[in-house]
Amino acid sequence: MPHPRSRPRRNRANATVRAWHSQAWIGPQHLVLPLFIHGGHGREPIASMPGCERLSLAELEVEIAAARADGIGSVILFPKIPDHDKSTTGAESYNPLGLVPEAVRRIKSRFADLIVMTDVALDPYSSDGHDGIVRDGVIVNDETVAILCRQAVCQARAGADWVAPSDMMDGRIGAIRDALDEAGHADVGILAYTAKYASAYYGPFRDALDSSPRFGDKKTYQMDPANRREALRELALDEGEGADAVMVKPAGPYLDVIAEIRAATALPVAAYQVSGEYAMIKAACARGWLDERRVVLESLIAIRRAGADLILTYFARQAARWLRESA
Ligand code: PBG
């Protein structure tokens, strides 16, 4: 009988040997918890994201206290804005008394060392449901960037530690960096959504915020899912404009892009396991088709293996708990 001289299974024979060459690891410090907020009372369920809720500011505090206990050190906020505060210019996005600045002030006064990130984009505030201002059916770039700068400065004034532009307008990272610096917020970091794809996986998120585009799609600013080289171009621009960290989104279906960006930059790389990725896992697990704990941790380690330093995930709290239990 011919037999193999090389037997990779010798390196998998038991837990100790397996641990010698385990290459990726994950801890709660790698996880960022996205939270949805609303201006009303209590918690509102989100049908397509079971286990996630829109939180009032009081409930936001409760949720963050619990997340801290789970080991979560950073959160990112997404607001549900009522229709009467939406407009074609998204002016509510830079209202210093708006929902997001209010939320940031509240949580930073209670949890000073929590890293609070805020989303910079107009879609929650836009009556057109687009990330920028629409004129004659076109999402206009430079006018939008001017508003995004006001939004970012407003969030920084409220105490945001990092701003995360998710709008995909050209030139916004540099413009926001300048605006923050001029306003005296040189310490506020920018997590750039660098390679953000025009993805169907955002559906549940848009349900959560009632932020779907009222016409058309986002393909004139978000990237074509077929493209990899374009991600490198966006990376070069965002790095050159002063991004402190760069993001790939979605995460699971775009591991090749994460790996490519990881290889091309010395900046921290983030990946966003988006609402659709969450919803798919939740749906399969609710039917008993997948083991939730195992599949969630596998999905996250795969994103880390591809090269992500931090992961934005709706599973952050559960994952942090599971990781602690198995540590
Ligand atoms: C919008 C924004 C989106 C997400 C984060 N910021 C949706 C979109 O671009 O339409 C999606 C996040 C998710 O699906 O979990 N600026």
CSV table of C-alpha atoms and ligand atoms in Angstrom, one decimal:
chain,number,residue,atom,x,y,z
A,1,MET,CA,0.0,0.0,0.0
A,2,PRO,CA,1.5,3.4,-0.9
A,3,HIS,CA,1.2,5.7,2.0
A,4,PRO,CA,1.5,9.5,2.3
A,5,ARG,CA,4.7,10.8,3.8
A,6,SER,CA,3.1,14.1,4.6
A,7,ARG,CA,0.1,13.9,6.8
A,8,PRO,CA,-1.4,17.3,7.7
A,9,ARG,CA,-3.6,15.5,10.1
A,10,ARG,CA,-0.7,15.1,12.5
A,11,ASN,CA,-1.0,18.8,13.0
A,12,ARG,CA,-4.7,18.5,13.9
A,13,ALA,CA,-4.4,15.5,16.2
A,14,ASN,CA,-5.5,17.2,19.4
A,15,ALA,CA,-6.3,20.6,20.8
A,16,THR,CA,-2.8,21.4,21.9
A,17,VAL,CA,-1.2,20.7,18.6
A,18,ARG,CA,-4.0,22.5,16.8
A,19,ALA,CA,-3.4,25.6,18.9
A,20,TRP,CA,0.3,25.6,17.8
A,21,HIS,CA,-0.6,26.7,14.4
A,22,SER,CA,-3.9,28.4,14.8
A,23,GLN,CA,-3.5,31.6,12.8
A,24,ALA,CA,-6.5,33.8,13.4
A,25,TRP,CA,-8.1,34.7,16.6
A,26,ILE,CA,-10.8,37.0,17.7
A,27,GLY,CA,-11.7,38.8,20.9
A,28,PRO,CA,-14.3,41.3,22.1
A,29,GLN,CA,-11.9,44.1,21.3
A,30,HIS,CA,-12.3,43.4,17.6
A,31,LEU,CA,-16.0,43.9,17.7
A,32,VAL,CA,-18.0,47.1,17.1
A,33,LEU,CA,-21.7,47.0,18.0
A,34,PRO,CA,-24.0,48.9,15.6
A,35,LEU,CA,-27.1,50.3,17.4
A,36,PHE,CA,-30.3,51.8,16.0
A,37,ILE,CA,-31.9,54.7,17.8
A,38,HIS,CA,-35.2,56.5,17.6
A,39,GLY,CA,-36.6,59.6,19.2
A,40,GLY,CA,-39.7,57.9,20.8
A,41,HIS,CA,-40.0,55.7,23.8
A,42,GLY,CA,-38.9,52.2,24.5
A,43,ARG,CA,-37.7,49.5,22.1
A,44,GLU,CA,-39.2,48.9,18.7
A,45,PRO,CA,-38.6,45.4,17.1
A,46,ILE,CA,-37.1,45.3,13.6
A,47,ALA,CA,-39.0,42.5,11.7
A,48,SER,CA,-36.1,41.5,9.3
A,49,MET,CA,-33.5,41.7,12.1
A,50,PRO,CA,-34.7,39.5,14.9
A,51,GLY,CA,-32.9,40.3,18.1
A,52,CYS,CA,-32.2,43.9,17.0
A,53,GLU,CA,-34.3,46.8,18.1
A,54,ARG,CA,-34.6,50.5,17.6
A,55,LEU,CA,-33.8,52.0,21.0
A,56,SER,CA,-35.0,55.2,22.7
A,57,LEU,CA,-32.2,57.2,24.3
A,58,ALA,CA,-33.0,55.7,27.7
A,59,GLU,CA,-32.9,52.2,26.3
A,60,LEU,CA,-29.7,53.0,24.5
A,61,GLU,CA,-28.1,53.6,27.9
A,62,VAL,CA,-29.4,50.3,29.2
A,63,GLU,CA,-28.2,48.5,26.1
A,64,ILE,CA,-24.7,50.0,26.3
A,65,ALA,CA,-24.3,49.2,30.0
A,66,ALA,CA,-25.1,45.6,29.1
A,67,ALA,CA,-22.8,45.6,26.1
A,68,ARG,CA,-20.0,47.0,28.3
A,69,ALA,CA,-20.5,44.1,30.7
A,70,ASP,CA,-20.2,41.7,27.7
A,71,GLY,CA,-16.8,43.3,26.9
A,72,ILE,CA,-17.8,45.6,24.0
A,73,GLY,CA,-15.7,48.7,23.8
A,74,SER,CA,-17.1,50.5,20.8
A,75,VAL,CA,-20.5,51.2,19.2
A,76,ILE,CA,-21.7,52.9,16.0
A,77,LEU,CA,-25.0,54.7,16.0
A,78,PHE,CA,-27.7,54.8,13.2
A,79,PRO,CA,-30.8,57.0,13.7
A,80,LYS,CA,-34.4,56.5,12.5
A,81,ILE,CA,-35.6,59.9,11.6
A,82,PRO,CA,-39.3,60.6,11.4
A,83,ASP,CA,-40.6,61.7,7.9
A,84,HIS,CA,-41.4,65.2,9.1
A,85,ASP,CA,-37.7,65.8,9.9
A,86,LYS,CA,-36.5,64.5,6.5
A,87,SER,CA,-35.9,67.0,3.6
A,88,THR,CA,-34.3,67.2,0.2
A,89,THR,CA,-31.1,68.7,1.7
A,90,GLY,CA,-31.0,66.4,4.8
A,91,ALA,CA,-30.5,69.5,7.0
A,92,GLU,CA,-31.5,67.6,10.1
A,93,SER,CA,-28.2,65.7,9.8
A,94,TYR,CA,-26.4,68.7,11.3
A,95,ASN,CA,-28.9,69.9,13.8
A,96,PRO,CA,-26.9,70.1,17.1
A,97,LEU,CA,-30.1,69.2,19.0
A,98,GLY,CA,-30.9,66.3,16.7
A,99,LEU,CA,-31.2,62.6,17.7
A,100,VAL,CA,-27.6,61.6,17.1
A,101,PRO,CA,-25.8,64.5,18.8
A,102,GLU,CA,-28.2,64.1,21.8
A,103,ALA,CA,-27.4,60.3,21.9
A,104,VAL,CA,-23.7,60.9,21.7
A,105,ARG,CA,-23.7,63.5,24.5
A,106,ARG,CA,-25.8,61.2,26.7
A,107,ILE,CA,-23.6,58.2,26.3
A,108,LYS,CA,-20.3,60.0,26.5
A,109,SER,CA,-21.3,61.6,29.7
A,110,ARG,CA,-22.1,58.2,31.2
A,111,PHE,CA,-19.5,56.0,29.5
A,112,ALA,CA,-16.5,58.3,28.9
A,113,ASP,CA,-14.2,55.5,27.8
A,114,LEU,CA,-16.6,53.9,25.3
A,115,ILE,CA,-15.6,54.6,21.7
A,116,VAL,CA,-18.6,56.2,20.0
A,117,MET,CA,-18.7,56.2,16.3
A,118,THR,CA,-21.3,58.0,14.2
A,119,ASP,CA,-22.4,57.4,10.6
A,120,VAL,CA,-21.9,60.2,8.2
A,121,ALA,CA,-24.3,60.1,5.3
A,122,LEU,CA,-27.6,61.7,4.4
A,123,ASP,CA,-29.9,58.7,3.7
A,124,PRO,CA,-31.7,58.6,7.2
A,125,TYR,CA,-32.4,62.4,6.8
A,126,SER,CA,-33.1,62.5,3.0
A,127,SER,CA,-36.7,62.6,1.8
A,128,ASP,CA,-35.2,60.9,-1.3
A,129,GLY,CA,-33.6,58.1,0.7
A,130,HIS,CA,-30.3,58.7,-0.9
A,131,ASP,CA,-26.9,59.2,0.7
A,132,GLY,CA,-26.6,62.6,-1.0
A,133,ILE,CA,-28.6,65.5,-2.3
A,134,VAL,CA,-30.6,64.7,-5.4
A,135,ARG,CA,-31.0,67.2,-8.2
A,136,ASP,CA,-32.8,66.3,-11.4
A,137,GLY,CA,-32.4,62.6,-10.5
A,138,VAL,CA,-28.7,62.9,-10.0
A,139,ILE,CA,-26.9,62.5,-6.6
A,140,VAL,CA,-24.8,65.7,-6.6
A,141,ASN,CA,-21.3,65.1,-5.2
A,142,ASP,CA,-19.7,68.4,-4.1
A,143,GLU,CA,-22.8,69.9,-2.5
A,144,THR,CA,-23.4,66.7,-0.6
A,145,VAL,CA,-19.8,66.8,0.7
A,146,ALA,CA,-20.3,70.3,2.1
A,147,ILE,CA,-23.3,68.9,4.1
A,148,LEU,CA,-21.4,65.9,5.2
A,149,CYS,CA,-18.7,68.1,6.6
A,150,ARG,CA,-21.3,70.0,8.7
A,151,GLN,CA,-22.8,66.7,9.8
A,152,ALA,CA,-19.3,65.3,10.9
A,153,VAL,CA,-18.4,68.5,12.8
A,154,CYS,CA,-21.8,68.5,14.5
A,155,GLN,CA,-21.2,64.9,15.6
A,156,ALA,CA,-17.7,65.7,16.7
A,157,ARG,CA,-18.9,68.6,18.8
A,158,ALA,CA,-21.3,66.3,20.5
A,159,GLY,CA,-18.4,64.1,21.5
A,160,ALA,CA,-18.1,61.4,18.8
A,161,ASP,CA,-14.7,59.8,18.9
A,162,TRP,CA,-14.8,58.6,15.3
A,163,VAL,CA,-16.9,59.5,12.4
A,164,ALA,CA,-17.6,56.9,9.7
A,165,PRO,CA,-18.6,58.3,6.3
A,166,SER,CA,-20.7,55.7,4.5
A,167,ASP,CA,-21.9,57.9,1.7
A,168,MET,CA,-19.3,57.0,-1.0
A,169,MET,CA,-19.1,60.6,-2.4
A,170,ASP,CA,-15.8,61.5,-4.0
A,171,GLY,CA,-13.4,63.6,-1.9
A,172,ARG,CA,-15.4,63.4,1.3
A,173,ILE,CA,-12.6,62.0,3.5
A,174,GLY,CA,-10.2,64.9,2.8
A,175,ALA,CA,-13.0,67.5,3.1
A,176,ILE,CA,-14.2,66.0,6.4
A,177,ARG,CA,-10.7,65.9,7.7
A,178,ASP,CA,-10.2,69.6,7.0
A,179,ALA,CA,-13.5,70.5,8.4
A,180,LEU,CA,-12.8,68.6,11.6
A,181,ASP,CA,-9.4,70.1,12.0
A,182,GLU,CA,-10.6,73.6,11.4
A,183,ALA,CA,-13.3,73.1,14.0
A,184,GLY,CA,-10.7,72.0,16.6
A,185,HIS,CA,-11.4,68.3,16.3
A,186,ALA,CA,-8.0,67.0,15.2
A,187,ASP,CA,-8.4,64.1,17.6
A,188,VAL,CA,-11.5,62.7,16.0
A,189,GLY,CA,-10.8,59.7,13.8
A,190,ILE,CA,-12.2,58.9,10.4
A,191,LEU,CA,-13.3,55.3,9.6
A,192,ALA,CA,-13.8,55.5,5.9
A,193,TYR,CA,-16.3,53.2,4.2
A,194,THR,CA,-13.7,52.7,1.5
A,195,ALA,CA,-15.0,49.7,-0.5
A,196,LYS,CA,-18.7,49.9,0.0
A,197,TYR,CA,-20.6,47.9,-2.6
A,198,ALA,CA,-24.1,48.5,-4.0
A,199,SER,CA,-25.4,45.4,-2.2
A,200,ALA,CA,-28.7,43.7,-1.8
A,201,TYR,CA,-27.5,42.7,1.7
A,202,TYR,CA,-28.5,46.1,3.1
A,203,GLY,CA,-32.2,45.4,2.8
A,204,PRO,CA,-33.0,44.8,6.5
A,205,PHE,CA,-31.0,47.9,7.5
A,206,ARG,CA,-33.1,50.0,5.2
A,207,ASP,CA,-36.2,48.5,6.8
A,208,ALA,CA,-34.8,49.4,10.2
A,209,LEU,CA,-34.4,53.0,9.3
A,210,ASP,CA,-37.1,53.4,6.7
A,211,SER,CA,-34.2,54.7,4.5
A,212,SER,CA,-34.7,52.9,1.2
A,213,PRO,CA,-34.1,55.1,-1.9
A,214,ARG,CA,-37.4,56.5,-3.1
A,215,PHE,CA,-36.3,56.1,-6.7
A,216,GLY,CA,-33.5,54.3,-8.5
A,217,ASP,CA,-30.6,52.6,-6.7
A,218,LYS,CA,-27.2,53.5,-5.3
A,219,LYS,CA,-25.1,52.3,-8.2
A,220,THR,CA,-23.8,55.7,-9.2
A,221,TYR,CA,-22.0,56.0,-5.9
A,222,GLN,CA,-21.7,52.5,-4.3
A,223,MET,CA,-19.4,50.0,-6.0
A,224,ASP,CA,-20.3,47.2,-8.5
A,225,PRO,CA,-20.1,43.9,-6.7
A,226,ALA,CA,-18.1,42.5,-9.6
A,227,ASN,CA,-15.2,44.8,-9.0
A,228,ARG,CA,-11.9,44.4,-7.1
A,229,ARG,CA,-9.5,46.8,-8.6
A,230,GLU,CA,-11.9,49.7,-7.9
A,231,ALA,CA,-11.5,48.9,-4.2
A,232,LEU,CA,-7.8,49.6,-4.5
A,233,ARG,CA,-8.4,52.9,-6.2
A,234,GLU,CA,-10.8,54.0,-3.4
A,235,LEU,CA,-8.2,52.8,-0.8
A,236,ALA,CA,-5.5,55.0,-2.4
A,237,LEU,CA,-7.8,58.0,-2.3
A,238,ASP,CA,-9.1,57.5,1.2
A,239,GLU,CA,-5.5,56.9,2.5
A,240,GLY,CA,-4.2,60.0,0.7
A,241,GLU,CA,-7.1,62.1,2.1
A,242,GLY,CA,-6.3,61.1,5.7
A,243,ALA,CA,-8.5,58.2,6.6
A,244,ASP,CA,-7.4,56.6,9.9
A,245,ALA,CA,-9.0,53.2,9.1
A,246,VAL,CA,-10.6,51.8,6.0
A,247,MET,CA,-13.7,49.6,5.7
A,248,VAL,CA,-15.0,46.9,3.4
A,249,LYS,CA,-18.7,46.3,3.3
A,250,PRO,CA,-20.4,43.8,3.2
A,251,ALA,CA,-17.9,41.4,4.8
A,252,GLY,CA,-18.7,37.7,4.3
A,253,PRO,CA,-19.3,37.8,0.5
A,254,TYR,CA,-16.3,40.1,0.0
A,255,LEU,CA,-13.5,38.3,1.9
A,256,ASP,CA,-11.2,38.6,-1.2
A,257,VAL,CA,-11.6,42.4,-1.1
A,258,ILE,CA,-10.7,42.4,2.6
A,259,ALA,CA,-7.6,40.4,1.9
A,260,GLU,CA,-6.6,42.6,-1.0
A,261,ILE,CA,-7.1,45.8,1.0
A,262,ARG,CA,-5.2,44.3,4.0
A,263,ALA,CA,-2.3,43.5,1.7
A,264,ALA,CA,-2.3,47.1,0.3
A,265,THR,CA,-2.4,49.2,3.4
A,266,ALA,CA,-0.8,49.7,6.8
A,267,LEU,CA,-4.0,51.2,8.2
A,268,PRO,CA,-6.4,49.2,10.3
A,269,VAL,CA,-9.0,47.4,8.2
A,270,ALA,CA,-12.6,47.2,9.2
A,271,ALA,CA,-15.3,45.0,7.8
A,272,TYR,CA,-19.0,45.4,8.2
A,273,GLN,CA,-21.0,42.2,8.6
A,274,VAL,CA,-24.2,43.8,7.4
A,275,SER,CA,-27.8,43.4,8.1
A,276,GLY,CA,-28.5,40.9,5.4
A,277,GLU,CA,-25.6,38.7,6.5
A,278,TYR,CA,-27.1,38.9,10.0
A,279,ALA,CA,-30.7,38.2,8.8
A,280,MET,CA,-29.6,35.1,6.8
A,281,ILE,CA,-27.8,33.5,9.8
A,282,LYS,CA,-30.7,34.4,12.1
A,283,ALA,CA,-33.3,32.9,9.7
A,284,ALA,CA,-31.5,29.7,9.2
A,285,CYS,CA,-30.9,29.3,12.9
A,286,ALA,CA,-34.5,30.0,13.8
A,287,ARG,CA,-35.4,27.0,11.6
A,288,GLY,CA,-32.9,24.8,13.3
A,289,TRP,CA,-30.9,24.5,10.1
A,290,LEU,CA,-27.7,25.9,11.5
A,291,ASP,CA,-26.1,26.1,15.0
A,292,GLU,CA,-26.1,29.8,15.7
A,293,ARG,CA,-23.2,30.0,18.1
A,294,ARG,CA,-20.9,28.0,15.9
A,295,VAL,CA,-21.9,29.6,12.6
A,296,VAL,CA,-21.6,33.1,14.0
A,297,LEU,CA,-18.2,32.6,15.4
A,298,GLU,CA,-17.1,30.9,12.2
A,299,SER,CA,-18.4,33.8,10.1
A,300,LEU,CA,-16.4,36.2,12.3
A,301,ILE,CA,-13.2,34.3,12.4
A,302,ALA,CA,-13.4,34.0,8.6
A,303,ILE,CA,-13.5,37.8,8.4
A,304,ARG,CA,-10.5,38.1,10.7
A,305,ARG,CA,-8.6,35.4,8.7
A,306,ALA,CA,-9.2,37.5,5.5
A,307,GLY,CA,-7.4,40.4,7.3
A,308,ALA,CA,-10.0,42.5,9.1
A,309,ASP,CA,-8.8,44.1,12.3
A,310,LEU,CA,-12.2,45.2,13.5
A,311,ILE,CA,-15.6,43.9,12.6
A,312,LEU,CA,-18.9,45.8,12.8
A,313,THR,CA,-21.5,43.1,13.6
A,314,TYR,CA,-25.0,42.9,15.0
A,315,PHE,CA,-23.8,39.7,16.7
A,316,ALA,CA,-21.2,41.7,18.7
A,317,ARG,CA,-22.7,41.2,22.2
A,318,GLN,CA,-23.5,37.5,21.7
A,319,ALA,CA,-20.1,36.8,20.1
A,320,ALA,CA,-18.3,38.6,23.0
A,321,ARG,CA,-20.1,36.5,25.5
A,322,TRP,CA,-19.5,33.3,23.6
A,323,LEU,CA,-15.8,34.1,23.2
A,324,ARG,CA,-15.5,34.8,26.9
A,325,GLU,CA,-17.2,31.5,27.8
A,326,SER,CA,-14.9,29.5,25.5
A,327,ALA,CA,-11.7,31.4,26.5
B,1,PBG,C1,-26.2,54.1,4.5
B,1,PBG,C2,-25.8,52.9,5.2
B,1,PBG,C3,-26.2,51.6,4.8
B,1,PBG,C4,-25.7,50.7,5.7
B,1,PBG,C5,-24.8,51.5,6.6
B,1,PBG,N1,-24.9,52.8,6.3
B,1,PBG,C6,-27.2,51.2,3.8
B,1,PBG,C7,-27.1,51.7,2.5
B,1,PBG,O1,-26.0,52.1,2.0
B,1,PBG,O2,-28.1,51.7,1.8
B,1,PBG,C8,-26.0,49.3,5.7
B,1,PBG,C9,-25.6,48.5,6.9
B,1,PBG,C10,-26.3,47.2,7.0
B,1,PBG,O3,-26.9,46.7,6.1
B,1,PBG,O4,-26.2,46.6,8.1
B,1,PBG,N2,-25.3,55.2,4.5
